Structure formats: C-alpha cells, structure tokens
Short mmCIF file of C-alpha atoms in Angstrom, two decimals:
data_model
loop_
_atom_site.label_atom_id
_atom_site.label_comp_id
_atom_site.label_asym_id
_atom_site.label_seq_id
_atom_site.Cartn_x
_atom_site.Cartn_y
_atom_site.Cartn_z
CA UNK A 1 15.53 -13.69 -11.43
CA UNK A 2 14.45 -15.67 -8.25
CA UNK A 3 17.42 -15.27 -6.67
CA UNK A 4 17.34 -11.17 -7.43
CA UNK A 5 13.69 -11.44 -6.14
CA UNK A 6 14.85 -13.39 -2.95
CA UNK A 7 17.71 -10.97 -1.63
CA UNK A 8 15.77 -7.86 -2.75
CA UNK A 9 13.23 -8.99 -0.05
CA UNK A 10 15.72 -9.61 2.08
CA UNK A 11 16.47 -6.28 1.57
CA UNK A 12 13.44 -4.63 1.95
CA UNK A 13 12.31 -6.57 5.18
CA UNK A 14 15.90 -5.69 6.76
CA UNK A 15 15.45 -2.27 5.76
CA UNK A 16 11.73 -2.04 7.94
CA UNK A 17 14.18 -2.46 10.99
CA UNK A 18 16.70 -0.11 10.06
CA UNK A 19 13.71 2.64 9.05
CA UNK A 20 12.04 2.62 11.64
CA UNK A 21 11.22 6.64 11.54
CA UNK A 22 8.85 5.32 8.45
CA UNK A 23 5.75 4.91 8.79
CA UNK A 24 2.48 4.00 6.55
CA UNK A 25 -0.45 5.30 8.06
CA UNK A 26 -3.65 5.76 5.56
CA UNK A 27 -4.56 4.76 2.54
CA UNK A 28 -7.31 5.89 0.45
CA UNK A 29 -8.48 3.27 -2.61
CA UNK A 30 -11.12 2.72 -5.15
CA UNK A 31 -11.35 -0.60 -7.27
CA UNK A 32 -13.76 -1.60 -10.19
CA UNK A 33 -14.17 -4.86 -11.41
CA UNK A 34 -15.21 -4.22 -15.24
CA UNK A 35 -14.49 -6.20 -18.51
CA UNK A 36 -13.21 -9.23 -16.78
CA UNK A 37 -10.32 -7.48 -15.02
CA UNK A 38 -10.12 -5.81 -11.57
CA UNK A 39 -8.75 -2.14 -10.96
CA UNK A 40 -6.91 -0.69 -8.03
CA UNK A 41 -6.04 2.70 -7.76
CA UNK A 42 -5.78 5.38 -4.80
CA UNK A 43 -3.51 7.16 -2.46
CA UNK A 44 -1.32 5.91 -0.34
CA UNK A 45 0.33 8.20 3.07
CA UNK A 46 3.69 7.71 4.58
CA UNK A 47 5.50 9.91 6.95
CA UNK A 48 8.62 10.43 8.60
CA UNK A 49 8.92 10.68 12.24
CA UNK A 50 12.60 11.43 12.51
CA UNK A 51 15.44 14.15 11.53
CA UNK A 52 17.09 11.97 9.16
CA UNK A 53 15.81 12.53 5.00
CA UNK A 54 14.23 9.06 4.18
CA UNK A 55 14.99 7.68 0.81
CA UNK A 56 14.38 3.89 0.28
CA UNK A 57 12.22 1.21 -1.84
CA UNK A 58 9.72 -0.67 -1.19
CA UNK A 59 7.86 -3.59 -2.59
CA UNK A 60 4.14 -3.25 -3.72
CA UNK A 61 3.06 -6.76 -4.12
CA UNK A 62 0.21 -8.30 -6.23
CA UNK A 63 -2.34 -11.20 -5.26
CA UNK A 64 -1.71 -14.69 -6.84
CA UNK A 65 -3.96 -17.25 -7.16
CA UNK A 66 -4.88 -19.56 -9.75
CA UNK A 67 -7.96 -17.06 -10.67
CA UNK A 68 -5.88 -14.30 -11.74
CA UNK A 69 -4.12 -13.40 -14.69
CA UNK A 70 -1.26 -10.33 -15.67
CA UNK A 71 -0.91 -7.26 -13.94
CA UNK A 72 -0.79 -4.41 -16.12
CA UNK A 73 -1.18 -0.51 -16.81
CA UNK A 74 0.60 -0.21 -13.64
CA UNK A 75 1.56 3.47 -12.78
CA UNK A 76 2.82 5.09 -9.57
CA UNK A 77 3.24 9.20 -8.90
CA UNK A 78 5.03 11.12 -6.40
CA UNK A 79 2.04 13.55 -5.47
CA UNK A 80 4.59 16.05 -3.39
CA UNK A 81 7.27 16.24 -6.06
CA UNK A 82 4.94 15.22 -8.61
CA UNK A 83 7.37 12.52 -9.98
CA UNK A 84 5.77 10.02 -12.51
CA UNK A 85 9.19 7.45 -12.58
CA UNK A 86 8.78 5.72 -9.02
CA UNK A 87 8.58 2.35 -10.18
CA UNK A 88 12.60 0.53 -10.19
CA UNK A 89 11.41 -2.51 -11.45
CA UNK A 90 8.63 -5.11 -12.11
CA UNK A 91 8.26 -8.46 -11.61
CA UNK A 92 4.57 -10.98 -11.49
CA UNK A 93 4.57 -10.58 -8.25
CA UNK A 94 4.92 -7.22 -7.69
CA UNK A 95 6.70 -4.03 -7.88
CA UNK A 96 10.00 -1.82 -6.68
CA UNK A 97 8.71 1.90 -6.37
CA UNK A 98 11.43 4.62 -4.41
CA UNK A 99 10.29 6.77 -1.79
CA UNK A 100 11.51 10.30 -0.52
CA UNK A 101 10.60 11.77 2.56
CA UNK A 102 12.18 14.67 4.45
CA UNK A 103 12.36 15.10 8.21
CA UNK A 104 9.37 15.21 9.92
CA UNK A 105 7.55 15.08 6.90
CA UNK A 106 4.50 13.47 4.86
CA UNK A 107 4.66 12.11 1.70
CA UNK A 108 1.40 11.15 -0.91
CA UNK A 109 1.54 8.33 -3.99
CA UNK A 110 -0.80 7.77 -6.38
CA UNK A 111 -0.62 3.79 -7.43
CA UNK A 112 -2.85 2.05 -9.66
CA UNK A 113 -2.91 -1.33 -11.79
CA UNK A 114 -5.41 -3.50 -13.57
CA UNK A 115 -5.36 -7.36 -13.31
CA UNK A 116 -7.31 -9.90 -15.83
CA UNK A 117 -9.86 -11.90 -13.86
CA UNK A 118 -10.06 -15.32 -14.33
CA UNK A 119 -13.13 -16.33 -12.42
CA UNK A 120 -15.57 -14.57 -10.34
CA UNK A 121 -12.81 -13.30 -7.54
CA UNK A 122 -10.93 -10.49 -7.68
CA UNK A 123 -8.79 -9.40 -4.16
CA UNK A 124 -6.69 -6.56 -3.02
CA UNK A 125 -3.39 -7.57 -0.52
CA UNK A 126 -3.90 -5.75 2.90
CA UNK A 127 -2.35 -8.26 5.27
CA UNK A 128 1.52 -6.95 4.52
CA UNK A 129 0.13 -3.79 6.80
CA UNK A 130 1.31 -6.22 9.60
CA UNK A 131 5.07 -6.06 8.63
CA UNK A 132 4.80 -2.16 9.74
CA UNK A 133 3.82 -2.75 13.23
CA UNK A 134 1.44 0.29 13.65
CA UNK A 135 -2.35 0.08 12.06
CA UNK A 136 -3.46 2.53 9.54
CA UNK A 137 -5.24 5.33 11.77
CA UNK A 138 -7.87 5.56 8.82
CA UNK A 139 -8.52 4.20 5.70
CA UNK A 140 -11.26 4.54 2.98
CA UNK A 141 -12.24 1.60 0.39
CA UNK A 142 -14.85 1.38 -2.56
CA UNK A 143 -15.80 -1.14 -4.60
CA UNK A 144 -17.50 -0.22 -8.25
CA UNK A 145 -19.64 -2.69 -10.28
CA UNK A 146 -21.84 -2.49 -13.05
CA UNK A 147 -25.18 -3.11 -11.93
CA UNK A 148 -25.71 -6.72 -13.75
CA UNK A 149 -22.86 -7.64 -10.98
CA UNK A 150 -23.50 -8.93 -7.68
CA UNK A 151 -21.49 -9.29 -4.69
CA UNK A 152 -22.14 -12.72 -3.77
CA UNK A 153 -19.44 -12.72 -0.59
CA UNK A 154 -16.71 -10.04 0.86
CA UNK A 155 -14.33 -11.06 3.52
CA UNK A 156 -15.10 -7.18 5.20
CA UNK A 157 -18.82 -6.66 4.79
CA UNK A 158 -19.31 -2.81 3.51
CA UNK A 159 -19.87 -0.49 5.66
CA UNK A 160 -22.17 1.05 2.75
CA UNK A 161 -24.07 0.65 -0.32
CA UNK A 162 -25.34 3.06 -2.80
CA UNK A 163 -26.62 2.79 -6.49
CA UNK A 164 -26.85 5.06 -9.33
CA UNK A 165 -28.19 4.73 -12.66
CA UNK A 166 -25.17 2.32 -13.84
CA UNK A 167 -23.45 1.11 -11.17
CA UNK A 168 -23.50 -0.34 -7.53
CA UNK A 169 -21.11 1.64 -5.20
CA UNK A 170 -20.07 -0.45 -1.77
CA UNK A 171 -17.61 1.46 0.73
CA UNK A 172 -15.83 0.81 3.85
CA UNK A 173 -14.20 3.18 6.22
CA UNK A 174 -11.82 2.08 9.15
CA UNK A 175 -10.29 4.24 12.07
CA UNK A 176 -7.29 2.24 13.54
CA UNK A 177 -7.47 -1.01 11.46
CA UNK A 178 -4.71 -3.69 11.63
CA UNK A 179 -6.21 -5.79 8.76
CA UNK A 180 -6.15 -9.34 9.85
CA UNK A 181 -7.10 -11.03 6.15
CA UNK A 182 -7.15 -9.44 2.46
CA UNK A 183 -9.62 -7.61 0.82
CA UNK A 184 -11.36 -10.11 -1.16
CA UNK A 185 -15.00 -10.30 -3.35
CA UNK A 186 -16.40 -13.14 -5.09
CA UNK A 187 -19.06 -11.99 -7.42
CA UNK A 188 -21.99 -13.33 -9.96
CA UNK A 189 -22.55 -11.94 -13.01
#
C-alpha cells in the first residue's frame, strides 16, 4: 500500500509539470468544530488555460498529527457535470478525486469530510497551494463554534467575528494569498 501511495505521488507531482494549463485559483470553505470532531466542507475552483480537454487526478490530503483521529463522511461532487463519484480511492492520508475540464474552461467541486478530534486542535492543510506556483486570487474561510468554545490561538487571526444566539462565527477573506503555514485553531472548551 506504501509503495502504491509512493509512485501515485510520484505521479501526481510529475503530472503538475506536464499540466501546466491547470490551475487552482479560489477556494471557498466553512469548518465547524462540534462533538469532538472537526468539519471541512466548501468549494473548490480550477480552470483551464489551454486548448487541450484536461482530465487528471489529484490528491486531497488530510492533516496528521498525533491529535487527530479518522477521516470520515468524506464526499466530493462535480458541480458542472454534477457527478457525485469523483473520489478513485482513499487512503489515511488522503484522497484520489478525477477532474475534467474543457478548454478554456472553469470547473467547481464540492468536498467535504469530518475528522475525530483528539485534543483541543483541529487544522485544515493550505500549504500544498505552493506546489501550484500561482496564489489563490481570493479565498473565503469560516470557522463555526458553539458558543461554550473559545478560540484560544489561530495561526491567521480572523479577519471577523460575529455571534448569534448559538454559535460564534470567525471569517477570513484573502485577495492574492500564497499561504505560507496551515490553517490551524487550538481551542478551550
């Protein structure tokens, strides 16, 4: 299974090289950290910038630390075609998912998963934007908690913070943003 892991990579960082007409540009996410476990679940934009149909796979990958358990409920969509069987395979690390884009053209996916919680840290992987080349031209976070949670420490402070009658609401918004660390949040109860 390593091995298949191993030379999949391979595959997958050769194939940035060889795609270079892809390109991930914006992604839109919301996560909640409820009942011990973290969600993750948004949008996510590629395009195409040549004349050449893009079909190819790419690796979604999930933190790992000694504070997290399992990844499940995992689900990714097609939003243009409206495909709900994206995902090739799993593994704990992370997933396969295909994507299709013609020429010139823009694609949407929907991705989401939920991962037990060990301790009070939950994080979201944002430093494999790097491996693209180009920063996202805009992206959109928010963070959900019940109100009896507090955000003792983010490694992005929020741009925003709003609460409602059961929960606290924290948001970030970025314009051209190479992320240079991972979207993390320790937390008190």
């Amino acid at each position: 299974m390593k091995k298949t892991f191993l030379l999949l990579s391979l595959f997958l960082i050769s194939g940035f090289g060889i795609c270079q007409n892809l390109q991930f540009y914006r992604e839109d996410l919301t996560f909640e950290i409820k009942d011990s476990s973290f969600y993750v679940g948004g949008t996510y934009h590629f395009c195409n910038n040549g004349e050449s149909e893009i079909k190819q796979i790419l690796f979604y990958p999930f933190p790992s630390d000694s504070l997290y358990g399992g990844v499940d409920s995992i689900r990714a969509m097609d939003l243009n075609t409206e495909s709900l069987n994206i995902i090739t395979s799993k593994t704990d690390k992370g997933f396969f998912f295909k994507i299709t884009l013609k020429p010139y053209g823009t694609g949407k996916y929907k991705i989401s998963y939920r991962q037990k919680l060990l301790k009070n840290k939950a994080e979201y992987i944002l430093i494999t934007t790097q491996k693209w080349g180009n920063p996202f031209e805009s992206s959109d976070y928010r963070l959900i908690t019940p109100l009896s949670m507090k955000i003792s420490s983010s490694s992005y402070p929020p741009d925003n913070t709003i609460q409602t009658t059961d929960h606290r609401i924290y948001s970030w918004s970025r314009k051209d943003f190479m992320p240079d660390k991972n979207m993390i949040f320790f937390f008190e109860k």
